[in-house]
PDB file of C-alpha atoms and ligand atoms in Angstrom:
ATOM      1  CA  MET P   1      -8.796 -18.337  -7.967  1.00  0.00           C
ATOM      2  CA  ALA P   2      -6.574 -20.343 -10.299  1.00  0.00           C
ATOM      3  CA  LYS P   3      -4.178 -18.355 -12.440  1.00  0.00           C
ATOM      4  CA  SER P   4      -5.476 -17.810 -15.954  1.00  0.00           C
ATOM      5  CA  ALA P   5      -3.518 -19.219 -18.890  1.00  0.00           C
ATOM      6  CA  ALA P   6      -2.837 -15.657 -20.019  1.00  0.00           C
ATOM      7  CA  GLU P   7      -0.427 -15.373 -17.084  1.00  0.00           C
ATOM      8  CA  THR P   8       1.638 -18.318 -18.271  1.00  0.00           C
ATOM      9  CA  ILE P   9       4.829 -18.187 -20.261  1.00  0.00           C
ATOM     10  CA  PHE P  10       6.256 -21.253 -21.952  1.00  0.00           C
ATOM     11  CA  VAL P  11       9.983 -21.917 -21.524  1.00  0.00           C
ATOM     12  CA  LEU P  12      11.034 -24.355 -24.217  1.00  0.00           C
ATOM     13  CA  ASN P  13      14.387 -26.109 -24.315  1.00  0.00           C
ATOM     14  CA  GLY P  14      15.454 -28.205 -27.244  1.00  0.00           C
ATOM     15  CA  PRO P  15      17.732 -31.142 -27.948  1.00  0.00           C
ATOM     16  CA  ASN P  16      20.519 -32.095 -25.582  1.00  0.00           C
ATOM     17  CA  LEU P  17      19.722 -29.377 -23.073  1.00  0.00           C
ATOM     18  CA  ASN P  18      18.708 -32.168 -20.690  1.00  0.00           C
ATOM     19  CA  LEU P  19      22.479 -32.833 -20.511  1.00  0.00           C
ATOM     20  CA  LEU P  20      23.235 -29.446 -18.976  1.00  0.00           C
ATOM     21  CA  GLY P  21      25.577 -29.689 -16.027  1.00  0.00           C
ATOM     22  CA  SER P  22      26.837 -33.131 -16.975  1.00  0.00           C
ATOM     23  CA  ARG P  23      29.128 -32.388 -19.943  1.00  0.00           C
ATOM     24  CA  GLU P  24      31.007 -29.511 -21.624  1.00  0.00           C
ATOM     25  CA  PRO P  25      30.968 -27.229 -18.541  1.00  0.00           C
ATOM     26  CA  GLU P  26      33.527 -24.988 -20.260  1.00  0.00           C
ATOM     27  CA  THR P  27      30.823 -24.109 -22.809  1.00  0.00           C
ATOM     28  CA  TYR P  28      27.565 -24.488 -20.905  1.00  0.00           C
ATOM     29  CA  GLY P  29      28.563 -24.139 -17.231  1.00  0.00           C
ATOM     30  CA  HIS P  30      27.713 -26.380 -14.327  1.00  0.00           C
ATOM     31  CA  ALA P  31      24.026 -25.607 -13.878  1.00  0.00           C
ATOM     32  CA  THR P  32      21.519 -28.320 -14.710  1.00  0.00           C
ATOM     33  CA  LEU P  33      18.249 -28.068 -16.620  1.00  0.00           C
ATOM     34  CA  ALA P  34      16.487 -28.290 -13.236  1.00  0.00           C
ATOM     35  CA  ASP P  35      18.479 -25.198 -12.163  1.00  0.00           C
ATOM     36  CA  VAL P  36      17.367 -23.395 -15.344  1.00  0.00           C
ATOM     37  CA  GLU P  37      13.740 -24.299 -14.714  1.00  0.00           C
ATOM     38  CA  ARG P  38      13.955 -23.162 -11.068  1.00  0.00           C
ATOM     39  CA  LEU P  39      15.473 -19.856 -12.178  1.00  0.00           C
ATOM     40  CA  CYS P  40      12.654 -19.395 -14.705  1.00  0.00           C
ATOM     41  CA  ALA P  41       9.983 -20.201 -12.109  1.00  0.00           C
ATOM     42  CA  GLU P  42      11.505 -17.765  -9.593  1.00  0.00           C
ATOM     43  CA  THR P  43      11.942 -14.993 -12.157  1.00  0.00           C
ATOM     44  CA  SER P  44       8.430 -15.439 -13.514  1.00  0.00           C
ATOM     45  CA  ALA P  45       6.955 -15.341 -10.005  1.00  0.00           C
ATOM     46  CA  LYS P  46       8.394 -11.833  -9.554  1.00  0.00           C
ATOM     47  CA  PHE P  47       6.045 -10.756 -12.328  1.00  0.00           C
ATOM     48  CA  VAL P  48       3.133 -12.924 -11.171  1.00  0.00           C
ATOM     49  CA  LEU P  49       3.730 -15.037 -14.240  1.00  0.00           C
ATOM     50  CA  ARG P  50       3.905 -18.831 -14.243  1.00  0.00           C
ATOM     51  CA  ALA P  51       6.670 -20.569 -16.181  1.00  0.00           C
ATOM     52  CA  ASP P  52       5.559 -23.755 -17.922  1.00  0.00           C
ATOM     53  CA  CYS P  53       8.926 -25.367 -18.657  1.00  0.00           C
ATOM     54  CA  ARG P  54       9.323 -28.101 -21.266  1.00  0.00           C
ATOM     55  CA  GLN P  55      12.298 -29.848 -22.847  1.00  0.00           C
ATOM     56  CA  SER P  56      12.333 -32.164 -25.813  1.00  0.00           C
ATOM     57  CA  ASN P  57      14.913 -33.808 -28.019  1.00  0.00           C
ATOM     58  CA  ARG P  58      12.335 -34.022 -30.838  1.00  0.00           C
ATOM     59  CA  GLU P  59      11.545 -31.244 -33.286  1.00  0.00           C
ATOM     60  CA  GLY P  60       7.886 -32.260 -33.696  1.00  0.00           C
ATOM     61  CA  GLU P  61       7.296 -32.262 -29.959  1.00  0.00           C
ATOM     62  CA  LEU P  62       8.747 -28.749 -29.694  1.00  0.00           C
ATOM     63  CA  ILE P  63       6.325 -27.689 -32.434  1.00  0.00           C
ATOM     64  CA  ASP P  64       3.487 -29.297 -30.469  1.00  0.00           C
ATOM     65  CA  PHE P  65       4.545 -27.281 -27.399  1.00  0.00           C
ATOM     66  CA  ILE P  66       4.389 -24.060 -29.444  1.00  0.00           C
ATOM     67  CA  HIS P  67       0.892 -24.981 -30.654  1.00  0.00           C
ATOM     68  CA  GLU P  68      -0.094 -25.772 -27.066  1.00  0.00           C
ATOM     69  CA  ALA P  69       1.194 -22.371 -25.947  1.00  0.00           C
ATOM     70  CA  HIS P  70      -1.149 -20.830 -28.488  1.00  0.00           C
ATOM     71  CA  ALA P  71      -4.098 -23.026 -27.471  1.00  0.00           C
ATOM     72  CA  LYS P  72      -3.543 -22.088 -23.833  1.00  0.00           C
ATOM     73  CA  LYS P  73      -3.195 -18.397 -24.697  1.00  0.00           C
ATOM     74  CA  ALA P  74       0.311 -18.175 -23.259  1.00  0.00           C
ATOM     75  CA  ALA P  75       1.535 -14.626 -22.771  1.00  0.00           C
ATOM     76  CA  GLY P  76       5.001 -15.355 -24.109  1.00  0.00           C
ATOM     77  CA  ILE P  77       7.601 -17.902 -25.065  1.00  0.00           C
ATOM     78  CA  VAL P  78      11.262 -18.169 -24.096  1.00  0.00           C
ATOM     79  CA  ILE P  79      12.953 -20.669 -26.373  1.00  0.00           C
ATOM     80  CA  ASN P  80      16.356 -22.236 -26.589  1.00  0.00           C
ATOM     81  CA  ALA P  81      15.848 -24.564 -29.511  1.00  0.00           C
ATOM     82  CA  GLY P  82      19.430 -25.828 -29.202  1.00  0.00           C
ATOM     83  CA  GLY P  83      20.815 -27.151 -32.468  1.00  0.00           C
ATOM     84  CA  TYR P  84      17.390 -26.858 -34.121  1.00  0.00           C
ATOM     85  CA  SER P  85      17.791 -23.077 -33.958  1.00  0.00           C
ATOM     86  CA  HIS P  86      20.287 -23.392 -36.789  1.00  0.00           C
ATOM     87  CA  THR P  87      18.351 -25.900 -38.915  1.00  0.00           C
ATOM     88  CA  SER P  88      14.623 -25.765 -38.330  1.00  0.00           C
ATOM     89  CA  ILE P  89      12.406 -23.847 -40.709  1.00  0.00           C
ATOM     90  CA  ALA P  90       9.532 -25.838 -39.181  1.00  0.00           C
ATOM     91  CA  LEU P  91      10.152 -24.375 -35.727  1.00  0.00           C
ATOM     92  CA  HIS P  92      10.477 -20.919 -37.275  1.00  0.00           C
ATOM     93  CA  ASP P  93       7.141 -21.445 -39.037  1.00  0.00           C
ATOM     94  CA  ALA P  94       5.427 -22.616 -35.839  1.00  0.00           C
ATOM     95  CA  LEU P  95       6.621 -19.545 -33.929  1.00  0.00           C
ATOM     96  CA  MET P  96       5.559 -17.243 -36.762  1.00  0.00           C
ATOM     97  CA  ALA P  97       2.150 -18.914 -36.940  1.00  0.00           C
ATOM     98  CA  VAL P  98       1.257 -18.476 -33.275  1.00  0.00           C
ATOM     99  CA  LYS P  99       2.361 -14.824 -33.056  1.00  0.00           C
ATOM    100  CA  ILE P 100       3.251 -15.107 -29.366  1.00  0.00           C
ATOM    101  CA  PRO P 101       5.935 -12.656 -28.145  1.00  0.00           C
ATOM    102  CA  THR P 102       9.084 -14.760 -28.120  1.00  0.00           C
ATOM    103  CA  VAL P 103      12.623 -14.361 -26.846  1.00  0.00           C
ATOM    104  CA  GLU P 104      15.368 -16.675 -28.055  1.00  0.00           C
ATOM    105  CA  VAL P 105      18.076 -17.656 -25.584  1.00  0.00           C
ATOM    106  CA  HIS P 106      21.421 -19.340 -26.087  1.00  0.00           C
ATOM    107  CA  ILE P 107      23.561 -20.148 -23.086  1.00  0.00           C
ATOM    108  CA  SER P 108      26.788 -19.846 -25.051  1.00  0.00           C
ATOM    109  CA  ASN P 109      27.860 -16.995 -27.309  1.00  0.00           C
ATOM    110  CA  ILE P 110      26.950 -18.599 -30.610  1.00  0.00           C
ATOM    111  CA  TYR P 111      28.854 -15.868 -32.526  1.00  0.00           C
ATOM    112  CA  ALA P 112      32.118 -16.805 -30.829  1.00  0.00           C
ATOM    113  CA  ARG P 113      31.702 -20.419 -31.909  1.00  0.00           C
ATOM    114  CA  GLU P 114      31.615 -22.363 -35.194  1.00  0.00           C
ATOM    115  CA  SER P 115      30.153 -20.493 -38.166  1.00  0.00           C
ATOM    116  CA  PHE P 116      27.281 -23.000 -38.489  1.00  0.00           C
ATOM    117  CA  ARG P 117      25.949 -21.613 -35.194  1.00  0.00           C
ATOM    118  CA  HIS P 118      25.949 -18.003 -36.400  1.00  0.00           C
ATOM    119  CA  HIS P 119      22.597 -18.244 -38.151  1.00  0.00           C
ATOM    120  CA  SER P 120      19.347 -18.981 -36.350  1.00  0.00           C
ATOM    121  CA  PHE P 121      16.078 -19.606 -38.187  1.00  0.00           C
ATOM    122  CA  THR P 122      14.093 -19.380 -34.952  1.00  0.00           C
ATOM    123  CA  ALA P 123      15.626 -15.988 -34.077  1.00  0.00           C
ATOM    124  CA  ARG P 124      13.753 -14.455 -37.030  1.00  0.00           C
ATOM    125  CA  ALA P 125      10.511 -15.301 -35.235  1.00  0.00           C
ATOM    126  CA  ALA P 126      11.644 -13.779 -31.920  1.00  0.00           C
ATOM    127  CA  PHE P 127      11.511 -10.098 -30.963  1.00  0.00           C
ATOM    128  CA  ALA P 128      14.843 -10.467 -29.140  1.00  0.00           C
ATOM    129  CA  THR P 129      17.746 -12.853 -28.799  1.00  0.00           C
ATOM    130  CA  LEU P 130      20.141 -13.242 -25.897  1.00  0.00           C
ATOM    131  CA  CYS P 131      23.321 -15.281 -26.033  1.00  0.00           C
ATOM    132  CA  GLY P 132      26.478 -15.685 -24.038  1.00  0.00           C
ATOM    133  CA  PHE P 133      25.083 -14.876 -20.591  1.00  0.00           C
ATOM    134  CA  GLY P 134      25.072 -18.490 -19.450  1.00  0.00           C
ATOM    135  CA  ILE P 135      21.840 -19.549 -17.792  1.00  0.00           C
ATOM    136  CA  ASP P 136      21.326 -15.979 -16.590  1.00  0.00           C
ATOM    137  CA  GLY P 137      20.114 -15.383 -20.153  1.00  0.00           C
ATOM    138  CA  TYR P 138      16.820 -17.042 -19.193  1.00  0.00           C
ATOM    139  CA  ARG P 139      16.334 -14.581 -16.315  1.00  0.00           C
ATOM    140  CA  LEU P 140      17.145 -11.662 -18.591  1.00  0.00           C
ATOM    141  CA  ALA P 141      14.799 -13.018 -21.247  1.00  0.00           C
ATOM    142  CA  ILE P 142      11.875 -13.244 -18.825  1.00  0.00           C
ATOM    143  CA  ASN P 143      12.555  -9.687 -17.623  1.00  0.00           C
ATOM    144  CA  GLY P 144      12.568  -8.463 -21.228  1.00  0.00           C
ATOM    145  CA  LEU P 145       9.489 -10.465 -22.096  1.00  0.00           C
ATOM    146  CA  ALA P 146       7.589  -9.082 -19.091  1.00  0.00           C
ATOM    147  CA  ALA P 147       8.503  -5.536 -20.140  1.00  0.00           C
ATOM    148  CA  ARG P 148       7.391  -6.264 -23.694  1.00  0.00           C
ATOM    149  CA  ILE P 149       3.993  -7.607 -22.652  1.00  0.00           C
ATOM    150  CA  GLY P 150       3.505  -4.851 -20.083  1.00  0.00           C
ATOM    151  CA  VAL P 151       3.732  -6.924 -16.910  1.00  0.00           C
ATOM    152  CA  LYS P 152       5.338  -5.141 -13.966  1.00  0.00           C
ATOM    153  CA  ALA P 153       7.308  -6.760 -11.158  1.00  0.00           C
ATOM    154  CA  LYS P 154       5.475  -7.204  -7.863  1.00  0.00           C
ATOM    155  CA  ALA P 155       6.080  -4.370  -5.385  1.00  0.00           C
TER     156      ALA P 155
HETATM  157  O1  CA2 Z 201      24.271 -22.091 -26.357  1.00  0.00           O
HETATM  158  C1  CA2 Z 201      23.169 -22.646 -26.440  1.00  0.00           C
HETATM  159  O2  CA2 Z 201      22.299 -22.544 -25.593  1.00  0.00           O
HETATM  160  C2  CA2 Z 201      22.896 -23.565 -27.631  1.00  0.00           C
HETATM  161  O3  CA2 Z 201      21.538 -23.374 -28.018  1.00  0.00           O
HETATM  162  C3  CA2 Z 201      23.118 -24.971 -27.148  1.00  0.00           C
HETATM  163  C4  CA2 Z 201      22.982 -26.015 -28.251  1.00  0.00           C
HETATM  164  C5  CA2 Z 201      23.824 -25.634 -29.457  1.00  0.00           C
HETATM  165  O4  CA2 Z 201      23.583 -26.546 -30.531  1.00  0.00           O
HETATM  166  C6  CA2 Z 201      23.536 -24.224 -29.933  1.00  0.00           C
HETATM  167  O5  CA2 Z 201      24.396 -23.924 -31.019  1.00  0.00           O
HETATM  168  C7  CA2 Z 201      23.766 -23.229 -28.816  1.00  0.00           C
HETATM  169  C8  CA2 Z 201      23.432 -27.384 -27.801  1.00  0.00           C
HETATM  170  C9  CA2 Z 201      22.852 -27.830 -26.516  1.00  0.00           C
HETATM  171  C10 CA2 Z 201      23.675 -28.956 -26.031  1.00  0.00           C
HETATM  172  O6  CA2 Z 201      23.641 -28.910 -24.660  1.00  0.00           O
HETATM  173  C11 CA2 Z 201      24.563 -29.636 -23.997  1.00  0.00           C
HETATM  174  C12 CA2 Z 201      24.681 -29.369 -22.672  1.00  0.00           C
HETATM  175  C13 CA2 Z 201      25.610 -30.024 -21.939  1.00  0.00           C
HETATM  176  C14 CA2 Z 201      26.413 -30.983 -22.527  1.00  0.00           C
HETATM  177  C15 CA2 Z 201      26.300 -31.250 -23.852  1.00  0.00           C
HETATM  178  C16 CA2 Z 201      25.356 -30.574 -24.603  1.00  0.00           C
END
């Protein structure tokens, strides 16, 4: 039987995260977005969850993904909204509207960086935020999300 949409989590990556692995390795490491998405798929599979991974450089498209997560009854969202985290009330509003358990991830430690990165609008709509763990933050986020929604790892 096909997996139901309720077993899907959306992993949303925002602007410029398609550049991962190609620039600024001192800040973001050497892993690529494909590596991030593989990690999310593997981690999700341990919980019999499916990771639906999306990336967009456009705010409106990210909002559409959040609406789609709601329409498809996604069990959770992991979001790294990139620079939009610090600017986008619209993304905050979309996350608040859908009421899907959400974890915010930042690869870098945003609090050790410029002050304009210290505030996140989207974090207010998340039940947890992880930053500074590199791409391992996505794995940790999925573990925390699974615990929050009551999904246990496969034996
Ligand atoms: O640390 C993170 O994950 C960030 O969300 C990344 C955003 C930044 O604006 C946030 O403050 C923190 C930027 C993503 C840019 O990604 C790049 C990756 C490689 C090379 C250049 C940019």
